[in-house]
Coordinates of C-alpha atoms in Angstrom, one line a residue:
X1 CA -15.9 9.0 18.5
X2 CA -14.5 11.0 21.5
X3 CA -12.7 8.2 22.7
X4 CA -15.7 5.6 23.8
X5 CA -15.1 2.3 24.5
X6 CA -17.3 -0.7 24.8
X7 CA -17.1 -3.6 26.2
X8 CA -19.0 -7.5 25.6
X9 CA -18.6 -10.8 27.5
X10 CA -21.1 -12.7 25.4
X11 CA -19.8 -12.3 21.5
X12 CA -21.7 -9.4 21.0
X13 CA -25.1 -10.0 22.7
X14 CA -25.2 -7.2 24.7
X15 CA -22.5 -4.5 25.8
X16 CA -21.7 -2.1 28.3
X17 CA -19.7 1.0 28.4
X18 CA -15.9 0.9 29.9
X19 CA -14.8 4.7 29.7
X20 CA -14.0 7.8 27.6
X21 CA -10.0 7.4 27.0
X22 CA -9.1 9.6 24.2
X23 CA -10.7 12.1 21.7
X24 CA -8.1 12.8 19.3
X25 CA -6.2 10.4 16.5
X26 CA -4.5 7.2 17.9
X27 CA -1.8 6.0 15.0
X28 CA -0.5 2.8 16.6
X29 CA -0.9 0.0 18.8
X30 CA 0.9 -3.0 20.4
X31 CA 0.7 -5.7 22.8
X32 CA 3.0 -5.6 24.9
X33 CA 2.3 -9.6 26.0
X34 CA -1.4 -10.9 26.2
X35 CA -2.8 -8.1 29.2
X36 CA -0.5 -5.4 28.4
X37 CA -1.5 -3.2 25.3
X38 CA 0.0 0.3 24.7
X39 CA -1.4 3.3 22.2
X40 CA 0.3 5.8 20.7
X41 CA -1.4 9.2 18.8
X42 CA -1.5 12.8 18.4
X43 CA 0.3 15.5 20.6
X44 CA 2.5 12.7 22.4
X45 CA -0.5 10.9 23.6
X46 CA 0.4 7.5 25.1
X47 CA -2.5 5.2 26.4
X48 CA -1.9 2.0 28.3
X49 CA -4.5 -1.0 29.6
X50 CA -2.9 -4.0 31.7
X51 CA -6.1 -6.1 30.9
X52 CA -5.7 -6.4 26.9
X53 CA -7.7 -3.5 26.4
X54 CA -10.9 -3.1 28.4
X55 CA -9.7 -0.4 30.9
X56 CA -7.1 2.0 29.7
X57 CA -5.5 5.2 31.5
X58 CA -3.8 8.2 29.8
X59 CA 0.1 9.0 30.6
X60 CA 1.4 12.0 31.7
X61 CA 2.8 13.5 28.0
X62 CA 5.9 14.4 28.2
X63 CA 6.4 15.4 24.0
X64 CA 3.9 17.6 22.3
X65 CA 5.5 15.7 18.7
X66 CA 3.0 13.4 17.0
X67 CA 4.1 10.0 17.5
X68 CA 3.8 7.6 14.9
X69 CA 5.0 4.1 15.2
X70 CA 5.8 1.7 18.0
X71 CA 7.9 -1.6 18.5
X72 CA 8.4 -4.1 21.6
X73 CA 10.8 -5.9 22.8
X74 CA 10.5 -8.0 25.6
X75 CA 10.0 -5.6 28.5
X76 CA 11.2 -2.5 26.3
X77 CA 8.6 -0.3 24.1
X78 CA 10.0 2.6 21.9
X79 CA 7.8 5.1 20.1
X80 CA 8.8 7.6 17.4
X81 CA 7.5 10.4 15.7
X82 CA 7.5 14.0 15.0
X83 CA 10.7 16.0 15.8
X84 CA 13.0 13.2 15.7
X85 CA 11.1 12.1 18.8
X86 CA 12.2 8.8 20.6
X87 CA 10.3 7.7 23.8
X88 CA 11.6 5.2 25.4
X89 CA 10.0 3.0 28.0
X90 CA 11.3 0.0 29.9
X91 CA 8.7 -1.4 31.7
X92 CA 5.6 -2.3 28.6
X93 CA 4.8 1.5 29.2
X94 CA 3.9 2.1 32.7
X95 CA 6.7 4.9 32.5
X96 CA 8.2 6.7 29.7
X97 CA 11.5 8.5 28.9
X98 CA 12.4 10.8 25.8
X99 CA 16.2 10.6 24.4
X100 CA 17.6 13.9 23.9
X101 CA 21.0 11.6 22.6
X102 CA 19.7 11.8 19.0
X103 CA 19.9 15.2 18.0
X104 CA 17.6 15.5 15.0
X105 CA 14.0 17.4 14.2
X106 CA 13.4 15.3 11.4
X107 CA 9.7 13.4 11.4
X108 CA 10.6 9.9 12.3
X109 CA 7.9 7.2 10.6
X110 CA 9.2 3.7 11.6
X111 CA 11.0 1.5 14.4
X112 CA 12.1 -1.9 14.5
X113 CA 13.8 -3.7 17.3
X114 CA 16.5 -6.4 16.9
X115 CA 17.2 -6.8 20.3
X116 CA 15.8 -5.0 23.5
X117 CA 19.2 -2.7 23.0
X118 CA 19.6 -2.8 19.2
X119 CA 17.1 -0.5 17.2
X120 CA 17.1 1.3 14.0
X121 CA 14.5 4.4 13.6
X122 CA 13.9 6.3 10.6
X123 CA 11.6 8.1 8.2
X124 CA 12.0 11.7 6.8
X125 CA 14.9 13.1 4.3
X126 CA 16.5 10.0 4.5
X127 CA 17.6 9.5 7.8
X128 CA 17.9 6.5 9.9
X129 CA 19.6 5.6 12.9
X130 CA 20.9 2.8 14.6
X131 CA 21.8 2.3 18.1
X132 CA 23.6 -0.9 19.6
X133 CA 23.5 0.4 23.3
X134 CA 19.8 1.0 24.1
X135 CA 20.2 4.7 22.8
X136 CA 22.7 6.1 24.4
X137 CA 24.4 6.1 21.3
X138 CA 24.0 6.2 17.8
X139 CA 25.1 5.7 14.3
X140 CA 23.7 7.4 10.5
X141 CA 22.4 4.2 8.4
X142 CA 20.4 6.2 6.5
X143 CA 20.7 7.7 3.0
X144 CA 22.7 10.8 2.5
X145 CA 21.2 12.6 -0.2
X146 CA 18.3 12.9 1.8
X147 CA 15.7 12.0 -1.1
X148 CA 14.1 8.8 0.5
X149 CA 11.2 9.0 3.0
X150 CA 11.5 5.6 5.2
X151 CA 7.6 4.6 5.6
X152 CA 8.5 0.9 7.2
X153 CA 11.6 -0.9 8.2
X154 CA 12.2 -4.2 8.9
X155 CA 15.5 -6.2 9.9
X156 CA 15.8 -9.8 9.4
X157 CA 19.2 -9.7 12.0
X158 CA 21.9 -7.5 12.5
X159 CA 22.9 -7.4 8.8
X160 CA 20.1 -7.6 6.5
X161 CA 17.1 -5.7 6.3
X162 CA 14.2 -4.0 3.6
X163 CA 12.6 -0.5 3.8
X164 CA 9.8 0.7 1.3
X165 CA 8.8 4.5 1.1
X166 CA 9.3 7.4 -1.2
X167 CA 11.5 8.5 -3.5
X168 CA 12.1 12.6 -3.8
X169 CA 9.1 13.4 -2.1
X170 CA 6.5 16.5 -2.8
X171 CA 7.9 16.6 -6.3
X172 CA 7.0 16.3 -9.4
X173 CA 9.4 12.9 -9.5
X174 CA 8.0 11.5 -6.5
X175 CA 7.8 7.4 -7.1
X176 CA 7.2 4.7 -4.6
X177 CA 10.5 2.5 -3.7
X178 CA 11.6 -0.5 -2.1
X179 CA 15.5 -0.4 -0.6
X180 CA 17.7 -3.4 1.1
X181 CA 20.5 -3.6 2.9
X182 CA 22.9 -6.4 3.6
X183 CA 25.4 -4.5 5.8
X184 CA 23.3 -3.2 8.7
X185 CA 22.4 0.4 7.1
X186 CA 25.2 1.8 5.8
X187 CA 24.3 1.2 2.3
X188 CA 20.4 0.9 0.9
X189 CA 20.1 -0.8 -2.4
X190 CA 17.1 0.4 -4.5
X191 CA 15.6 -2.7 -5.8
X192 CA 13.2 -0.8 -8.5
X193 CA 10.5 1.5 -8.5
X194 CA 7.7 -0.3 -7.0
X195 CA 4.0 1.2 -6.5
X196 CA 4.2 0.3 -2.9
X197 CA 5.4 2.8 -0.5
X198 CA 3.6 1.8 2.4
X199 CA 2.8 -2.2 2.7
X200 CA 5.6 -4.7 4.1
X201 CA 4.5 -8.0 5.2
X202 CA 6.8 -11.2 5.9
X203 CA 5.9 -14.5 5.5
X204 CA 9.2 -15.9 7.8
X205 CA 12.3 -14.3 8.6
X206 CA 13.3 -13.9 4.8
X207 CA 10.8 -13.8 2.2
X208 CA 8.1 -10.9 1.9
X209 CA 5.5 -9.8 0.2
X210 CA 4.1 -6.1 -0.7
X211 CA 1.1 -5.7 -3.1
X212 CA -0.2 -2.3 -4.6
X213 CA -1.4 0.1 -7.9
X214 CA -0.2 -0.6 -11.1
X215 CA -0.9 -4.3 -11.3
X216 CA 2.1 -5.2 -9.2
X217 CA 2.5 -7.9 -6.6
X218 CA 5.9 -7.7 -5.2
X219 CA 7.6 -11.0 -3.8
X220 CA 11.1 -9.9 -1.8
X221 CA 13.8 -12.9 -2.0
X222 CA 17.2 -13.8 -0.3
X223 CA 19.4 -14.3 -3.4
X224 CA 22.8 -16.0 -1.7
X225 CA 25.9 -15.2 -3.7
X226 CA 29.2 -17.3 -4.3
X227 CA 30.7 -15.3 -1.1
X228 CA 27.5 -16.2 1.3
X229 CA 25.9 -12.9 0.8
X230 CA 22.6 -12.3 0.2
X231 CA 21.7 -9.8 -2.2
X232 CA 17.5 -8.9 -2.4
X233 CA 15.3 -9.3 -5.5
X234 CA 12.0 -7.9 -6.3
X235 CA 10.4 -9.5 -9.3
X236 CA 7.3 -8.8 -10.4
X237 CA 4.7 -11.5 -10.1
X238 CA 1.8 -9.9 -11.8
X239 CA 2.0 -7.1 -14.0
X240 CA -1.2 -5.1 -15.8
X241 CA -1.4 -1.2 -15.2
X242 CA -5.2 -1.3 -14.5
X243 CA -5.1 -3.6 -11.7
X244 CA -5.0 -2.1 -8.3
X245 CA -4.7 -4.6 -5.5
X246 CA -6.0 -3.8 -1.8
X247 CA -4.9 -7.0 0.3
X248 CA -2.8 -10.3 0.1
X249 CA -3.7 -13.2 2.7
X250 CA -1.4 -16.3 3.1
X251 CA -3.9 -19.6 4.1
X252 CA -0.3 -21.3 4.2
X253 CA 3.2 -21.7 2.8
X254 CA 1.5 -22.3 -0.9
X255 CA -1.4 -20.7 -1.0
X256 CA -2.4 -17.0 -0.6
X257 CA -5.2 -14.6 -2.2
X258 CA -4.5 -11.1 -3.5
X259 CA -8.0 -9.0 -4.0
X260 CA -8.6 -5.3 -5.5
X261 CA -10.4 -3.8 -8.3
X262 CA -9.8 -3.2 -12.6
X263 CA -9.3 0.3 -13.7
X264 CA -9.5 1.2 -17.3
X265 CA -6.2 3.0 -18.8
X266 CA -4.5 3.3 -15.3
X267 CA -7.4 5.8 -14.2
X268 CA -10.5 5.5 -12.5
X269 CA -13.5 4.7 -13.9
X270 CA -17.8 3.5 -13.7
X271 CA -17.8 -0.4 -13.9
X272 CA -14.9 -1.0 -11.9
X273 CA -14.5 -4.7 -11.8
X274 CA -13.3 -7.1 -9.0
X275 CA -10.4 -8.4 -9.1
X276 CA -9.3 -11.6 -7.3
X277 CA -5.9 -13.5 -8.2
X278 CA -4.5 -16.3 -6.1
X279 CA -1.5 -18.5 -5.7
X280 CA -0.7 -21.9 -4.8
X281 CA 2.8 -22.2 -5.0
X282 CA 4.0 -19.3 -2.5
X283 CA 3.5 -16.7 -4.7
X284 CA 6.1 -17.6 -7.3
X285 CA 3.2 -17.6 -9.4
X286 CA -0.7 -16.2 -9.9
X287 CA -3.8 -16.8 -12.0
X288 CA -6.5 -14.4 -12.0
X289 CA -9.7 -16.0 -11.0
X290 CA -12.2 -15.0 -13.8
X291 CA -15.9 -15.0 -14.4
X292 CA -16.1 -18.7 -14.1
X293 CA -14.9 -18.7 -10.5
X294 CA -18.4 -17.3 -9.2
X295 CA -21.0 -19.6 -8.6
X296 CA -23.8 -17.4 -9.3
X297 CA -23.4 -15.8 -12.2
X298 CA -19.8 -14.0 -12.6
X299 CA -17.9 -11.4 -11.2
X300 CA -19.8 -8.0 -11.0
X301 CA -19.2 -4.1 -11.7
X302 CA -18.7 -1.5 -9.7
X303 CA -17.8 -3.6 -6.9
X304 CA -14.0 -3.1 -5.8
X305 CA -13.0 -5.7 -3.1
X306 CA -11.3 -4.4 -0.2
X307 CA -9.9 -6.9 2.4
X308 CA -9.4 -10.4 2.3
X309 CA -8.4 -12.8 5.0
X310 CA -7.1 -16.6 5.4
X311 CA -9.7 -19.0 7.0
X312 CA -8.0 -22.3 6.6
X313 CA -4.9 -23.5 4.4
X314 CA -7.5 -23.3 1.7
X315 CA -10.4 -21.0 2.4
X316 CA -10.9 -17.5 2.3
X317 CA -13.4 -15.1 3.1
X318 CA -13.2 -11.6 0.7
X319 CA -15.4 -8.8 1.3
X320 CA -16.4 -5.2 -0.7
X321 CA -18.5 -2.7 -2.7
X322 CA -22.3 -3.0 -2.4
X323 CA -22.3 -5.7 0.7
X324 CA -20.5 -8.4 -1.4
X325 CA -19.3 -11.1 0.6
X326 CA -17.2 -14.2 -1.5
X327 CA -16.2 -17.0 0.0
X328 CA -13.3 -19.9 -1.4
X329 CA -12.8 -23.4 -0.5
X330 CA -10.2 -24.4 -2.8
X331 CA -7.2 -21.6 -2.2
X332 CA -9.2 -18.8 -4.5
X333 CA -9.9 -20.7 -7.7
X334 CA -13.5 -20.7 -7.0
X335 CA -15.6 -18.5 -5.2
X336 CA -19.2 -18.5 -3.6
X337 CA -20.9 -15.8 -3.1
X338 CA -22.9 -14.9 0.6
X339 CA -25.6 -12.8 1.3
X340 CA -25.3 -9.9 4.0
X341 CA -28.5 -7.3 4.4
X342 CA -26.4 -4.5 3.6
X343 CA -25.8 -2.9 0.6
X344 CA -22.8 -0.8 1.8
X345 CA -19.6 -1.1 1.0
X346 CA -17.6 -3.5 3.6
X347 CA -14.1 -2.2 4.8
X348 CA -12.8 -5.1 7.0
X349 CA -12.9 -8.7 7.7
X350 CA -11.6 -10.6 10.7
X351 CA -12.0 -14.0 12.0
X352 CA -10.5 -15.6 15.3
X353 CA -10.9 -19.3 14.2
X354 CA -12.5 -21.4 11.4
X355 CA -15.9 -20.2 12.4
X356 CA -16.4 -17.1 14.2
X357 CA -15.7 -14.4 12.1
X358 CA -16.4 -10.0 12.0
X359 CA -17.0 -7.8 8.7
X360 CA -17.6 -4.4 9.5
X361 CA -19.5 -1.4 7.2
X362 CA -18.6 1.8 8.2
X363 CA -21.6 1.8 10.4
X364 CA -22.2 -2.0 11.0
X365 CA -20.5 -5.0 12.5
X366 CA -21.5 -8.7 11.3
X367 CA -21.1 -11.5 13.1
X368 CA -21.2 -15.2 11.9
X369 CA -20.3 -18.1 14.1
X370 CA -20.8 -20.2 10.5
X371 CA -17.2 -20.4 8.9
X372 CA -18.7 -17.2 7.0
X373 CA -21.7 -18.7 5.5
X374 CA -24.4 -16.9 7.1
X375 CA -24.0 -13.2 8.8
X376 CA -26.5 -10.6 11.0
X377 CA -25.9 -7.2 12.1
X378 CA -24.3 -7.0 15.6
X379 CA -23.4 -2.9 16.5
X380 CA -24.3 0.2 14.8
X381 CA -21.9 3.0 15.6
X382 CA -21.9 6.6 14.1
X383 CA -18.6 8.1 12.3
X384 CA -16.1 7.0 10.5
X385 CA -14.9 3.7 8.8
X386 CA -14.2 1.3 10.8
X387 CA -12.0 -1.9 11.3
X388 CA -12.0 -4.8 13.3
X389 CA -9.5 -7.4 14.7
X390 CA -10.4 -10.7 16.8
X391 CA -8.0 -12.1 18.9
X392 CA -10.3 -15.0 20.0
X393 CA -14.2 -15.8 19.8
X394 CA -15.7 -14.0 22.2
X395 CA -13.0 -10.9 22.7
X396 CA -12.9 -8.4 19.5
X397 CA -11.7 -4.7 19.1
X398 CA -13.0 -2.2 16.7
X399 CA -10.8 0.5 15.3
X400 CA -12.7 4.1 14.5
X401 CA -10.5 5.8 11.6
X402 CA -11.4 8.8 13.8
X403 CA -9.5 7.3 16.3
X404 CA -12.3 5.7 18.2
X405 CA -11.2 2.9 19.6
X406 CA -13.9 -0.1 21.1
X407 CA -13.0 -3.2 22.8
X408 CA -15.7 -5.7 22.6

């Protein structure tokens, strides 16, 4: 809360207080290389540190728009947001310039970078833009009926690229979709209605993944055609309308972990059940792993998982409801089940290597320095839910959904 930040040089043993940098909602954050780390939030807020986070100093705003999303480049960082806002800076964000060359008030949701001169924004009513000379310039590749929201955009090169968001939204018809294109924008492909309208992660340059309600796990594949094209597919991998899945973790190439929760006739319910389902041959296809797969004594109600993440090729740690902590060996067909003195529900896990690992309550942090075997309480903090990433053992940041933000 109100922007404090602490710091620790011993893996949590003791802590000190940096500085108050912000009291209001921070929406994004990048590295700009391994010191340089910029933060963008309400009311055109940019923050910068030059030592990966443990001092940080406000810049001079020169937008009022919320900005929401930020992509690097090299040396260049551009932010976009509310407004049809671009902020453009080309020095990792020691100073900042906004475009007035794109002429638009439209909310703008996403970025991604090709190149440091080749960008496409977009995000409300269907517009997008792309721009080939570093913005001077620019050209629509959006969609013209304006009925698509663009939540997240990514490009593979200067051809092919996938978007998911929302179809006609703040109507009654509003559905989540997934779009490609294989002609740099100028023509978005619906691949099918999808349940995801905000998740898009890539395993390599190609082939993604997006998981979400409805029991579907979405696999995006490169189809090449007799003239070299590629056109996109989206099958689904695992289908059940009670299933709603909150995270997908790749160990390696073959195997990865999707974990959520059962609902009962696509609406919530008491005695939701975990749900854990794992593949070991990249997703193409996914058993569930069912009571069996707990070592002591089954899988449980009214225990939704929330977060799982990779250990090893092979081992994951998934955490949830009720202090539950699982832990897999063998890519997610069994599971073992840890003790943590909490009984609250866990929103985050994070580990920087094989052993040292964070998951966070809304209150707590946990450390273990065990592979995940044994945990104890590190931090208590006040507020709101938080969430934790380690970039290496002794160096971890927490994230305040407040907009908090700790480096420890």
């Amino acid at each position: 809360e109100n922007g404090t930040v602490l710091c620790t040089e011993d893996s949590g043993k003791s802590w000190r207080s940096i500085e108050n940098i912000y009291q209001k909602g921070l929406y994004s954050v990048c590295f700009t290389d391994q010191n340089n780390v910029v933060a963008i939030g309400e009311a055109g807020t940019i923050l910068i540190s030059g030592d990966g986070g443990e001092h940080w100093q406000q810049q001079t705003p020169i937008t009022t728009a919320t900005l929401h999303c930020i992509a690097v480049s090299k040396a260049v960082c551009v932010v976009v947001g509310e407004q049809g806002s671009v902020v453009v800076s080309d020095d990792k964000g020691i100073t900042w310039n906004i475009l007035t060359s794109l002429p638009i008030t439209t909310t703008l949701r996403t970025v991604y970078m090709i190149s440091e001169s080749q960008w496409i924004v977009a995000g409300d009513k269907g517009q997008a833009y792309l721009t080939t000379d570093g913005g001077k310039t620019w050209e629509f590749r959006g969609v013209p009926q304006g009925t698509f929201q663009f939540n997240h955009i990514h490009f593979f090169d200067e051809m092919y690229g996938c978007s998911v968001g929302i179809q006609f939204p703040g109507t009654t018809d509003q559905a989540s979709i997934a779009a490609y294109t294989n002609d740099g924008g100028v023509n978005w492909i619906p691949l099918q209605y999808t349940y995801i309208k905000e998740a898009l992660c890539f395993y390599d340059s190609k082939t993604g993944y997006a998981a979400g309600d409805m029991g579907l796990i979405r696999k995006i594949l490169p189809v090449k055609q007799s003239d070299n094209s590629l056109v996109y597919t989206i099958p689904e991998i695992a289908i059940g309308a009670n299933r709603i899945y909150k995270s997908v973790s790749f160990g390696d190439e073959k195997h990865c972990v999707a974990v959520g929760y059962i609902v009962e006739g696509g609406a919530l319910f008491k005695g939701n059940e975990a749900l854990i389902e794992y593949s070991q041959d990249g997703g193409a296809t996914w058993e569930r792993s069912r009571e069996h797969g707990i070592a002591d004594g089954g899988f449980f109600l009214d225990q939704k998982l929330r977060k799982v993440t990779a250990v090893g090729a092979t081992t994951f740690i998934a955490v949830g409801d009720s202090g539950r902590v699982l832990r897999s060996e063998d890519g997610g067909v069994q599971w073992q089940s840890i003790s943590v003195e909490t009984s609250a529900t866990l929103w985050d896990v994070s580990f920087s290597d094989s052993y040292n690992g964070r998951v966070c309550s809304s209150t707590v942090v946990y450390h273990t320095s065990e592979r995940g075997m044994h945990w104890e309480a590190l931090r208590r903090f006040s507020g709101a839910e938080i969430h934790v990433a380690m970039p290496h053992p002794a160096c971890w940041r927490i994230y305040r959904g407040s907009g908090g933000l700790f480096h420890v």
